[in-house]
Tab-separated table of C-alpha atoms and ligand atoms in Angstrom:
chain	number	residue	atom	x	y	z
O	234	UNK	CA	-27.952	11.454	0.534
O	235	UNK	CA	-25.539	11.315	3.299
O	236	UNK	CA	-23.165	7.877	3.148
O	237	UNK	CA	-22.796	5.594	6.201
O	238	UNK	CA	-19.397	6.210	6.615
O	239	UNK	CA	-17.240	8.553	5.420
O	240	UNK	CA	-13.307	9.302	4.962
O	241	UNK	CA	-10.905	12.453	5.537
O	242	UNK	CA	-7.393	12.376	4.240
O	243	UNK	CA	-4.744	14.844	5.935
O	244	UNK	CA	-2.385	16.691	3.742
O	245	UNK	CA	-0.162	16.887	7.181
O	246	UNK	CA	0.130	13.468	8.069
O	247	UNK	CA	1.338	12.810	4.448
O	248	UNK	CA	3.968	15.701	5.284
O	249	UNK	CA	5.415	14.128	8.472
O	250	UNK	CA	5.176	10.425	6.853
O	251	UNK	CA	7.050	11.704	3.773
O	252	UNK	CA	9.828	13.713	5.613
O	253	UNK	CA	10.580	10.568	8.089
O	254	UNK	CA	11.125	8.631	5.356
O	255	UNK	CA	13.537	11.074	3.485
O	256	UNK	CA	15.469	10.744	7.077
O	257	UNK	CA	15.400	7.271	6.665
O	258	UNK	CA	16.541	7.034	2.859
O	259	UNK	CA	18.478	9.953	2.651
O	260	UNK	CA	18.226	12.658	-0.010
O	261	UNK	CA	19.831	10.801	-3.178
O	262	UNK	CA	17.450	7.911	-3.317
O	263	UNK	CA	14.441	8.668	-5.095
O	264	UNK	CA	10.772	7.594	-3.495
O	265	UNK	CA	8.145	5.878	-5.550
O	266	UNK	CA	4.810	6.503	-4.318
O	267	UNK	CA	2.765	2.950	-4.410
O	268	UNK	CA	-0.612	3.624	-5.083
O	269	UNK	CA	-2.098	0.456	-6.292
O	270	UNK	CA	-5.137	-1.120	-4.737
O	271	UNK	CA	-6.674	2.747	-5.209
O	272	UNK	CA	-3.959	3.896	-3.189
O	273	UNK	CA	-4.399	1.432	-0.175
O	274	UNK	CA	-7.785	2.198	-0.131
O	275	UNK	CA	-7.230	6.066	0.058
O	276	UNK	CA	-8.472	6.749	-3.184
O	277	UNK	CA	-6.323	7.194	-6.283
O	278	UNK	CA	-8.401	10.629	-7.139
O	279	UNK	CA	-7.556	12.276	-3.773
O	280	UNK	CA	-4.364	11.433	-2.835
O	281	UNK	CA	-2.567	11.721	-5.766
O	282	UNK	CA	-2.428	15.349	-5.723
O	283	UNK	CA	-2.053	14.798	-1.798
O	284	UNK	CA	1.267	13.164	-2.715
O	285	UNK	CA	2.342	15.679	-5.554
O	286	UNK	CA	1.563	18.196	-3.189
O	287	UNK	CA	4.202	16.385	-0.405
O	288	UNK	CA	6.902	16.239	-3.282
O	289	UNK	CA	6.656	13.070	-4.647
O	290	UNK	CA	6.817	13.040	-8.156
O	291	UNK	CA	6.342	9.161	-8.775
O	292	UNK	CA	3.750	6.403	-8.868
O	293	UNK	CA	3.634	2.854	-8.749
O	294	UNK	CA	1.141	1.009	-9.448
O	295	UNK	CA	0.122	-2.946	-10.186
O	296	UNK	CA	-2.338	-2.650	-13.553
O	297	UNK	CA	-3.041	-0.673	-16.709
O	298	UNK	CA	-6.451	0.941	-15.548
O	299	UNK	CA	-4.606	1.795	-12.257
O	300	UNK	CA	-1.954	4.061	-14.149
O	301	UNK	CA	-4.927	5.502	-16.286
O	302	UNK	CA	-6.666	6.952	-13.009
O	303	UNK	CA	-3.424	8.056	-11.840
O	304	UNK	CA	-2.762	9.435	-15.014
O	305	UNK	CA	-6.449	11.316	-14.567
O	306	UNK	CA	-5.301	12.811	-11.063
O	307	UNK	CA	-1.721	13.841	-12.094
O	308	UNK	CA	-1.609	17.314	-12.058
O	309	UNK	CA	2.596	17.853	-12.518
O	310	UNK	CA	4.615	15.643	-14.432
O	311	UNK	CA	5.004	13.364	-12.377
O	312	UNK	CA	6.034	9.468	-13.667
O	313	UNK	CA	3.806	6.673	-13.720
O	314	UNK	CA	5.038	2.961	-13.506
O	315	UNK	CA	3.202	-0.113	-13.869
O	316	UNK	CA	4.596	-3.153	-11.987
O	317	UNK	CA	2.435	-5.702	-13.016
O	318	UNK	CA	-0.866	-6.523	-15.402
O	319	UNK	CA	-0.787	-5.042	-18.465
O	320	UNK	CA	-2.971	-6.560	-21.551
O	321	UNK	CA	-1.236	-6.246	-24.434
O	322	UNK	CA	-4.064	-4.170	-26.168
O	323	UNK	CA	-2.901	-1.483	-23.479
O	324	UNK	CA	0.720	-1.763	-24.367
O	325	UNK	CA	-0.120	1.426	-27.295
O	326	UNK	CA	-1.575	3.833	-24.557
O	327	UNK	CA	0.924	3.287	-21.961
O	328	UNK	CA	4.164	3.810	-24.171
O	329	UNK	CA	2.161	6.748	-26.097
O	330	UNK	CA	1.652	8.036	-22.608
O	331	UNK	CA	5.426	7.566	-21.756
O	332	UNK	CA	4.012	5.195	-18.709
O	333	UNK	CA	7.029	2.703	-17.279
O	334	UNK	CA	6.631	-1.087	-17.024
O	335	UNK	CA	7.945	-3.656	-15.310
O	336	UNK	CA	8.911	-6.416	-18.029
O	337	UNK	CA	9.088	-10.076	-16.617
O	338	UNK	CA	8.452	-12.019	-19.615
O	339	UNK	CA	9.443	-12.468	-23.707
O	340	UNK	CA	6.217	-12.022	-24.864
O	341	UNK	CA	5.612	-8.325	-23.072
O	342	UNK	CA	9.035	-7.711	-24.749
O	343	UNK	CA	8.028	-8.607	-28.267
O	344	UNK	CA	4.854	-7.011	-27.807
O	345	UNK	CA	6.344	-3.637	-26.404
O	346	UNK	CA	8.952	-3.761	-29.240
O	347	UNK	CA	6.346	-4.364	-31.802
O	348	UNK	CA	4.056	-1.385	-30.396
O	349	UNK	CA	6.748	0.968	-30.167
O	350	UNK	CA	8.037	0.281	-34.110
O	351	UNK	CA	4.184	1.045	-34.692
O	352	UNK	CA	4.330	4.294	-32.592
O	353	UNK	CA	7.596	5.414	-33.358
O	354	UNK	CA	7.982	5.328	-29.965
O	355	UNK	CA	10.306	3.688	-27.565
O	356	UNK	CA	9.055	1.819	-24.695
O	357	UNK	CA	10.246	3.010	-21.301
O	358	UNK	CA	10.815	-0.654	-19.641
O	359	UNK	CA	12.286	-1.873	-16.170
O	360	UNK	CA	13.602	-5.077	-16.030
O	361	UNK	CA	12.210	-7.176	-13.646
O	362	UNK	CA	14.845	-9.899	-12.590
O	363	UNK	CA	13.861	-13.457	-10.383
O	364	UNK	CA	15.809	-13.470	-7.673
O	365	UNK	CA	13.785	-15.948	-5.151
O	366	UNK	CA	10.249	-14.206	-4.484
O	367	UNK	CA	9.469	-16.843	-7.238
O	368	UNK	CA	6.571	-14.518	-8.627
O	369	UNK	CA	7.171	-12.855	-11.643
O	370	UNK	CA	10.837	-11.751	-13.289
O	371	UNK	CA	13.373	-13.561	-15.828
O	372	UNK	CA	15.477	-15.536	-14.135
O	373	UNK	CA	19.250	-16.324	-15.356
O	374	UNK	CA	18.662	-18.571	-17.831
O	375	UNK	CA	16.463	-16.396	-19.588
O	376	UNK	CA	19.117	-13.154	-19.447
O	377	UNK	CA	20.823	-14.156	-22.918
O	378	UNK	CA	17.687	-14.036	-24.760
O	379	UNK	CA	16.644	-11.243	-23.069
O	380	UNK	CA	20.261	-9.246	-23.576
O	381	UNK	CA	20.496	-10.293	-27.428
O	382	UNK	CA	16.782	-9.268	-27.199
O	383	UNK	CA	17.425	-5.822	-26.342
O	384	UNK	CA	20.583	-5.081	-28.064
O	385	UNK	CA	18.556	-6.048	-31.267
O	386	UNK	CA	15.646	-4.085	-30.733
O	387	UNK	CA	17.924	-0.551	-28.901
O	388	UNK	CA	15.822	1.716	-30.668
O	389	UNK	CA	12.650	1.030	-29.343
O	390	UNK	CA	13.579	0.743	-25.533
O	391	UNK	CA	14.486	2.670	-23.091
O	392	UNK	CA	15.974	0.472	-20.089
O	393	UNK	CA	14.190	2.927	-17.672
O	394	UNK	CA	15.237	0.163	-14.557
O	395	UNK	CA	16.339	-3.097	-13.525
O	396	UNK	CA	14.340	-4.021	-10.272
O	397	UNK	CA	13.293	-7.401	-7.650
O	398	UNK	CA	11.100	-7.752	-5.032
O	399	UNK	CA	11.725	-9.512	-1.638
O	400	UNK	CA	9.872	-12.328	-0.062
O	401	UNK	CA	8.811	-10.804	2.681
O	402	UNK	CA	11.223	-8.276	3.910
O	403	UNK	CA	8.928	-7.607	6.793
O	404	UNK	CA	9.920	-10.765	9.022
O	405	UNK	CA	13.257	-11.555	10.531
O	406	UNK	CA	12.290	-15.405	9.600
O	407	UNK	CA	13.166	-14.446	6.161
O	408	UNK	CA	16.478	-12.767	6.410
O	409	UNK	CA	18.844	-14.827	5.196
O	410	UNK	CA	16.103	-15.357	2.209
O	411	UNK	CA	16.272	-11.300	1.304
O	412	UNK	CA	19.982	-10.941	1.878
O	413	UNK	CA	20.726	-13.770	-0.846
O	414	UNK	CA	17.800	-11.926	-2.808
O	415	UNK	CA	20.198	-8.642	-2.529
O	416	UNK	CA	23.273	-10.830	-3.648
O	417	UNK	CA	21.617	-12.256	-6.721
O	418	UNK	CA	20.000	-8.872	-7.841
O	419	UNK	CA	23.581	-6.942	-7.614
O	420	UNK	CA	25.097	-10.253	-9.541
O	421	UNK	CA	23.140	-10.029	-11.909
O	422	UNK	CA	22.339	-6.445	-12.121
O	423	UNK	CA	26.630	-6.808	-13.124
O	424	UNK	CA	26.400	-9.106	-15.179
O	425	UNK	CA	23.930	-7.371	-17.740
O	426	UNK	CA	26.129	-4.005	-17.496
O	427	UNK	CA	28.887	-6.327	-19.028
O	428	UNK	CA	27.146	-7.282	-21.326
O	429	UNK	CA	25.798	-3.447	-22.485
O	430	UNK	CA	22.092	-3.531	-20.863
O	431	UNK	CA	22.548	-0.129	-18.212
O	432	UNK	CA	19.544	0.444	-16.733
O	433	UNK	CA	19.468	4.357	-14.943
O	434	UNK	CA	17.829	3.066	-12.252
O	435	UNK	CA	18.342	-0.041	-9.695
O	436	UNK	CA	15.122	-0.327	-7.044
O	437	UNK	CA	14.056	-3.024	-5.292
O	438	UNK	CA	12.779	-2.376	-1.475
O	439	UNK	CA	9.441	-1.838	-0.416
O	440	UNK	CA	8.447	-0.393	2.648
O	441	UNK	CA	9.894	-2.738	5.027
O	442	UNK	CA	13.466	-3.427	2.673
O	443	UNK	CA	13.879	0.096	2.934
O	444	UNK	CA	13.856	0.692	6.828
O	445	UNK	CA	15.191	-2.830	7.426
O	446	UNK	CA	17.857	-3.415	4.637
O	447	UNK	CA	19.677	0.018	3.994
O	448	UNK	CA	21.766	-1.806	0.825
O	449	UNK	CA	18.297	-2.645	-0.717
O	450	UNK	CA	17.591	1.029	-1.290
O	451	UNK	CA	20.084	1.447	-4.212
O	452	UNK	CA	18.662	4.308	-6.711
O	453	UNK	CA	14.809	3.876	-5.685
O	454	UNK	CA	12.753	2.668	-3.399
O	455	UNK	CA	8.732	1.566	-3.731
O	456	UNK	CA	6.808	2.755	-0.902
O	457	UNK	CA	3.162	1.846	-0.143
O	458	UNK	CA	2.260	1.297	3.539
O	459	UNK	CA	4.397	3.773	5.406
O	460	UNK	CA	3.743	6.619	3.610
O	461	UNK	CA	-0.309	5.955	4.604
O	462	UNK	CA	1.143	5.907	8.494
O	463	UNK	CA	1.214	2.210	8.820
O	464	UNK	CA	4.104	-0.177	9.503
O	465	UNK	CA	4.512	-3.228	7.239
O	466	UNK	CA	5.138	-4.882	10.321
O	467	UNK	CA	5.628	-4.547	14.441
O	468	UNK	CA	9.479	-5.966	13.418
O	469	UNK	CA	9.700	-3.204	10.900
O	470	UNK	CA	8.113	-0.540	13.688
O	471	UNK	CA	10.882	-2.211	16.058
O	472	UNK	CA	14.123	-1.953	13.710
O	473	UNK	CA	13.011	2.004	13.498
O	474	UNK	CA	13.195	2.340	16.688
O	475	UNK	CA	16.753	1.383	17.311
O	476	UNK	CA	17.464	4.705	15.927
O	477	UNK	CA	14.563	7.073	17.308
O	478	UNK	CA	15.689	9.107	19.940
O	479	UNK	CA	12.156	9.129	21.589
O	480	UNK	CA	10.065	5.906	21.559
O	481	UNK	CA	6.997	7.002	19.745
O	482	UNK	CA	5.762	6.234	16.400
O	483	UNK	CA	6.756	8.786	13.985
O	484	UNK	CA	4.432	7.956	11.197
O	485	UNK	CA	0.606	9.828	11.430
O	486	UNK	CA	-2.194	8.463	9.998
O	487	UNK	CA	-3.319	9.767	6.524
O	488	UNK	CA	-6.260	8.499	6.584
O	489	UNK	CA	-9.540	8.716	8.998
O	490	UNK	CA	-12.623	6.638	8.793
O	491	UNK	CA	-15.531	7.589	10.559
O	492	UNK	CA	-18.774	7.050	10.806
O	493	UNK	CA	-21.641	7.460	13.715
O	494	UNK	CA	-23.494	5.971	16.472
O	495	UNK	CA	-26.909	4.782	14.920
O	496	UNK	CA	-28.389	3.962	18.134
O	497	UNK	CA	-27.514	3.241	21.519
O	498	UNK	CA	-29.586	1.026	24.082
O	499	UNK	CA	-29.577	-1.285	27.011
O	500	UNK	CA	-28.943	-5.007	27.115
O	501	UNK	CA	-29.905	-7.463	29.951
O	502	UNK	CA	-27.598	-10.136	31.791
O	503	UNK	CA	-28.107	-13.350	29.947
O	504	UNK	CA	-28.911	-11.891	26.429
O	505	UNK	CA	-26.654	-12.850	23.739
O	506	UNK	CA	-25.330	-10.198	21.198
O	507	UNK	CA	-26.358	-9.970	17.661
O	508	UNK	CA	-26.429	-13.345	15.575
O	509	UNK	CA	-25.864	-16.102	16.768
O	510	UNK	CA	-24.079	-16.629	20.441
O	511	UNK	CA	-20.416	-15.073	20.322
O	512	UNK	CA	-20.974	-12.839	22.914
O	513	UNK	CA	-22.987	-13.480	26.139
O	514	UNK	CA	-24.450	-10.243	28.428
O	515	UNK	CA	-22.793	-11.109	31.843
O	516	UNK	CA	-24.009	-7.993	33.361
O	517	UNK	CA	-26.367	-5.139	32.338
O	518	UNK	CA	-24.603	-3.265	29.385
O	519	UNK	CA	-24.963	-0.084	27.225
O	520	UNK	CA	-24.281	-1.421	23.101
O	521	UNK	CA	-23.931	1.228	20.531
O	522	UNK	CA	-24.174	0.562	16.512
O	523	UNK	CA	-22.624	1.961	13.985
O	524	UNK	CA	-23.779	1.383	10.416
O	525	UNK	CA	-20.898	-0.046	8.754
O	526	UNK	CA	-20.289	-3.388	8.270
O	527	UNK	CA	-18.283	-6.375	6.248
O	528	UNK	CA	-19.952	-4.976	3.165
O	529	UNK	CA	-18.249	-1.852	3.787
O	530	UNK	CA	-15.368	-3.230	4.186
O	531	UNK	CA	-15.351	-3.524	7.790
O	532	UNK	CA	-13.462	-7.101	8.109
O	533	UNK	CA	-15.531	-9.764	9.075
O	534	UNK	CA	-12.707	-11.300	11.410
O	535	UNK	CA	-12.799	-8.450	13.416
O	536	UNK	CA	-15.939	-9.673	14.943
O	537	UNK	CA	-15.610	-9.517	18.984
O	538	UNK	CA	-12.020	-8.292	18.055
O	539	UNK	CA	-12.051	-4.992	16.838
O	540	UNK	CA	-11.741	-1.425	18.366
O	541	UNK	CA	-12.947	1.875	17.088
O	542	UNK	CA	-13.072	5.001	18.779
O	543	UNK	CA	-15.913	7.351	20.680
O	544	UNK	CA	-15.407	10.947	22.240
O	545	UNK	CA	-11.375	9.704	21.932
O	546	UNK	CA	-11.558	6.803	24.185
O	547	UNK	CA	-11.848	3.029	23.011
O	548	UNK	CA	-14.443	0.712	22.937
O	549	UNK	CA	-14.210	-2.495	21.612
O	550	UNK	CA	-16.577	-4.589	18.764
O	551	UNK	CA	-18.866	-7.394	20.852
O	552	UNK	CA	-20.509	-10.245	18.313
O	553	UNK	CA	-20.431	-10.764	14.644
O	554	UNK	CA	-19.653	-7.750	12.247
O	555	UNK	CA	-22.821	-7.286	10.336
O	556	UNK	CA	-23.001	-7.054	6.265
O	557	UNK	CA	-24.163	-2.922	7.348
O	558	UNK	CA	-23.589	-3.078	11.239
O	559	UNK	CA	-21.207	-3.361	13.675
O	560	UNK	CA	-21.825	-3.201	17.491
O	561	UNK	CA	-20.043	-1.519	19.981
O	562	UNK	CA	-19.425	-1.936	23.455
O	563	UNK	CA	-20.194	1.355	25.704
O	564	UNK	CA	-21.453	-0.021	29.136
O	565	UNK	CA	-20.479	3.084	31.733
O	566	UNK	CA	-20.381	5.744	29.318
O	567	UNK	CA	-23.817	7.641	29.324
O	568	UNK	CA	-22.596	10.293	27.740
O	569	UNK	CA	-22.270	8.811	24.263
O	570	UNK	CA	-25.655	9.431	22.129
O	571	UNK	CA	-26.887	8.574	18.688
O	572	UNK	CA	-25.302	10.463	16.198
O	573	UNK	CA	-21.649	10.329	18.157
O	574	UNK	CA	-18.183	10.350	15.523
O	575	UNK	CA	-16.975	6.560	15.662
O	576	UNK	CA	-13.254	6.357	14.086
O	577	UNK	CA	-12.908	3.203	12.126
O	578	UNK	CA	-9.692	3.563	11.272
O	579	UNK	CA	-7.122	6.566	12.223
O	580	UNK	CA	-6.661	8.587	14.896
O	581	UNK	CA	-9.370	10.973	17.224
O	582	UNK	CA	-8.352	13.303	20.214
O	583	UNK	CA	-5.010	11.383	21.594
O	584	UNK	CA	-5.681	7.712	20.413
O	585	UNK	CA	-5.301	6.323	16.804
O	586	UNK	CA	-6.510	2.968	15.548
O	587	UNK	CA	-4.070	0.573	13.207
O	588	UNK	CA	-6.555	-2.150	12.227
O	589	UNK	CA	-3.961	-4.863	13.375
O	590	UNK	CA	-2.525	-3.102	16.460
O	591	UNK	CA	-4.290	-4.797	18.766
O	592	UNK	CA	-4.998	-8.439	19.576
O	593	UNK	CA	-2.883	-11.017	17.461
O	594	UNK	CA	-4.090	-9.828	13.899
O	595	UNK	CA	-1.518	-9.338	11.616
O	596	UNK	CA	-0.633	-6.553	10.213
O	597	UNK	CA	-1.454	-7.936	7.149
O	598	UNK	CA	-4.810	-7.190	8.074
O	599	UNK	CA	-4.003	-3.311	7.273
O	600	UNK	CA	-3.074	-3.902	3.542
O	601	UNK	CA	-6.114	-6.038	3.350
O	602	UNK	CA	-8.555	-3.791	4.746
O	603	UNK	CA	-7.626	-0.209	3.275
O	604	UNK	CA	-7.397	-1.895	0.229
O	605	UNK	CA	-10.651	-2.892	0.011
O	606	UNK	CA	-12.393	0.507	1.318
O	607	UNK	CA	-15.327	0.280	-0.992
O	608	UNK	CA	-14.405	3.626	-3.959
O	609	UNK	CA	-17.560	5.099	-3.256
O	610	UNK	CA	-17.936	6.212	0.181
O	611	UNK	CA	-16.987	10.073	-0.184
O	612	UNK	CA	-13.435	10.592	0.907
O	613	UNK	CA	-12.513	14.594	1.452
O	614	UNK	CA	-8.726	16.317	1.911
O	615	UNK	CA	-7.745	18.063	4.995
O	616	UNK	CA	-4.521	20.366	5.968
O	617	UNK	CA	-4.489	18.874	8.965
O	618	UNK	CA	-6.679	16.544	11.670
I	838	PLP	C1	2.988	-3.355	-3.139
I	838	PLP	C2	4.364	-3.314	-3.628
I	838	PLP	C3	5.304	-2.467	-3.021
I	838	PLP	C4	4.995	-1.629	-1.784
I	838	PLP	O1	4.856	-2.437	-0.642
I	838	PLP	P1	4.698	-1.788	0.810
I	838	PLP	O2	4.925	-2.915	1.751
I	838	PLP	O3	3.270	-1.305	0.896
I	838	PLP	O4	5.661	-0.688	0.920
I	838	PLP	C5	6.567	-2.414	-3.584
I	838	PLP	N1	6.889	-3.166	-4.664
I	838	PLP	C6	6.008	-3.998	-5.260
I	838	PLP	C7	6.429	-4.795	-6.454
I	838	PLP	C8	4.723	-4.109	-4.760
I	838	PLP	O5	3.854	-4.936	-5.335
């Protein structure tokens, strides 16, 4: 049975996303692959290899059943690290595994020290350090017990990393916010080399530290958004091009949604659209639908908002965005039939569609929606769109 929607994945976009963002970081400064959230809604099964296959040799991800799928799709030896949930029933597989973790609290400590004595293994740990996301990480005064902690227990760690995270590195309003952020990491990061704790590895930017704070790349940096082809932010897409010789977006998108036209008809002046009354008929139109909706993962507050592309022109979502159906504005364009490609998401012909490009939605709205891509609508690999 064919799905309602359906994704393709290009191996090329990945390739120019990837070798932009070596430009950007340089060639000492390792890239982590984020692939939580089943890789932004990519899928963790197919792009994976995608990645591998672009060089990168490195996954983040937030949860212990995230780093066991990315474990299944590994197909080099390539390093998995877990950056947040981890039961402590899981602690076993992931240091038998040699799978990183992010360490924020005493008790995921103990418990990693106690499963590596029973393994015989050591525990490959990053630090993960408070420094004013006000999240997860120790914070100073818990570095002594931490540091004694360690230098006790030497044989069953290795301090894989020391990292942070920024409070929103994305937006100018929090600037001055990040920069102390950077301050406080390298103070501290000091602090513990004094006192014999040397992590190999410092990281702490995301996407949008990494283009927007060149100090915040250090040893590492965790990338997520960009290397899909989106920008955290339109600041983010700005500060990159300060130093682009042309003006035009250098990331491509990896992924393409699609789906098709389910019907087309003919709606009357005075009719409303779909539920309800958001959107009145103020002269004869042509509506097309397309059977994808909220359920799909088609966000709901995209209703009269949204775009998608037909025969690589836009058209833009009239009325509410159904649980399985969306409707389409396509008054003047005859030529558009039932069973028509409609791009969701991603580009087709010269046009490409960011969820949050248009309109005032956030970009926010990107992370959101490819994360929640439903896992089972097929998803395929191409060399190139
Ligand atoms: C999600 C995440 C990232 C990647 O963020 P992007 O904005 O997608 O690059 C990096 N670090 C941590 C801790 C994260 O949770």
């Amino acid at each position: 049975m064919l799905a309602t929607s359906e994704i393709e994945l290009s191996q090329q976009a990945l390739a120019t996303n990837i070798k932009y963002l070596r430009s950007i970081v340089g060639p000492n400064v390792r890239i982590s692959s984020v692939v939580k959230g089943n890789a932004y809604g990519h899928g963790i099964a197919q792009f994976v290899p995608m990645a591998e296959r672009a060089g990168l040799d490195h996954f983040s991800v937030f949860s212990a059943d995230e780093a066991f799928a990315v474990w299944q799709a590994v197909t080099g030896k390539s390093q998995i690290m877990i950056m947040g949930y981890i039961d402590n029933d899981d602690l076993e597989w992931a240091i038998d595994h040699e799978i990183e973790f992010f360490v924020f609290d005493m008790d995921r400590l103990i418990h990693s020290r106690d499963s590596a004595v029973r393994l015989k293994r050591k525990a490959r740990i990053h630090l993960e350090l408070e420094t004013g996301l006000n999240r997860t990480g120790f914070d100073a005064l818990q570095l002594e017990q931490v540091t004694a902690f360690l230098l006790e227990n030497m044989d069953c760690f290795e301090i894989v990393g020391v990292c942070t995270h920024y409070a929103g590195a994305e937006s100018v309003a929090n600037y001055l916010r990040v920069k102390h952020q950077i301050k406080t990491f390298n103070k501290r990061v000091s602090w513990l080399k004094e006192r014999g704790i040397t992590p190999q590895v410092r990281h702490t930017a995301c996407s949008a530290a990494a283009i927007s704070y060149p100090h915040s790349r250090m040893d590492m940096v965790r990338i997520g958004i960009l290397q899909y082809g989106f920008w955290p932010s339109k600041e983010t897409f700005i500060d990159c091009m300060k130093y682009a010789a042309n003006r035009e977006d250098p990331l491509k998108r990896v992924i393409k949604w699609m789906s098709k036209v389910m019907d087309v008809k003919e709606v009357d002046t005075g009719e409303f659209i779909g539920y309800g009354t958001t959107f009145l008929v103020t002269e004869p139109m042509k509506i097309a639908t397309v059977p994808v909706g909220y359920s799909q993962g088609y966000a709901r507050s995209l209703s009269n908002q949204g775009r998608v592309l037909i025969h690589g022109d836009r058209f833009g979502v009239i009325g509410m965005v159904n649980m399985n159906l969306l409707i389409v504005d396509v008054t003047d364009h005859p030529e558009i039939q039932k069973g028509d490609e409609v791009v969701l998401i991603g580009d087709q012909g010269t046009l490409s569609i960011s969820v949050a490009s248009f309109s005032e939605l956030s970009n926010q709205l990107n992370y959101e929606m490819l994360s929640r891509l439903p896992g089972y609508i097929p998803r395929t690999v191409v060399k190139q769109t």
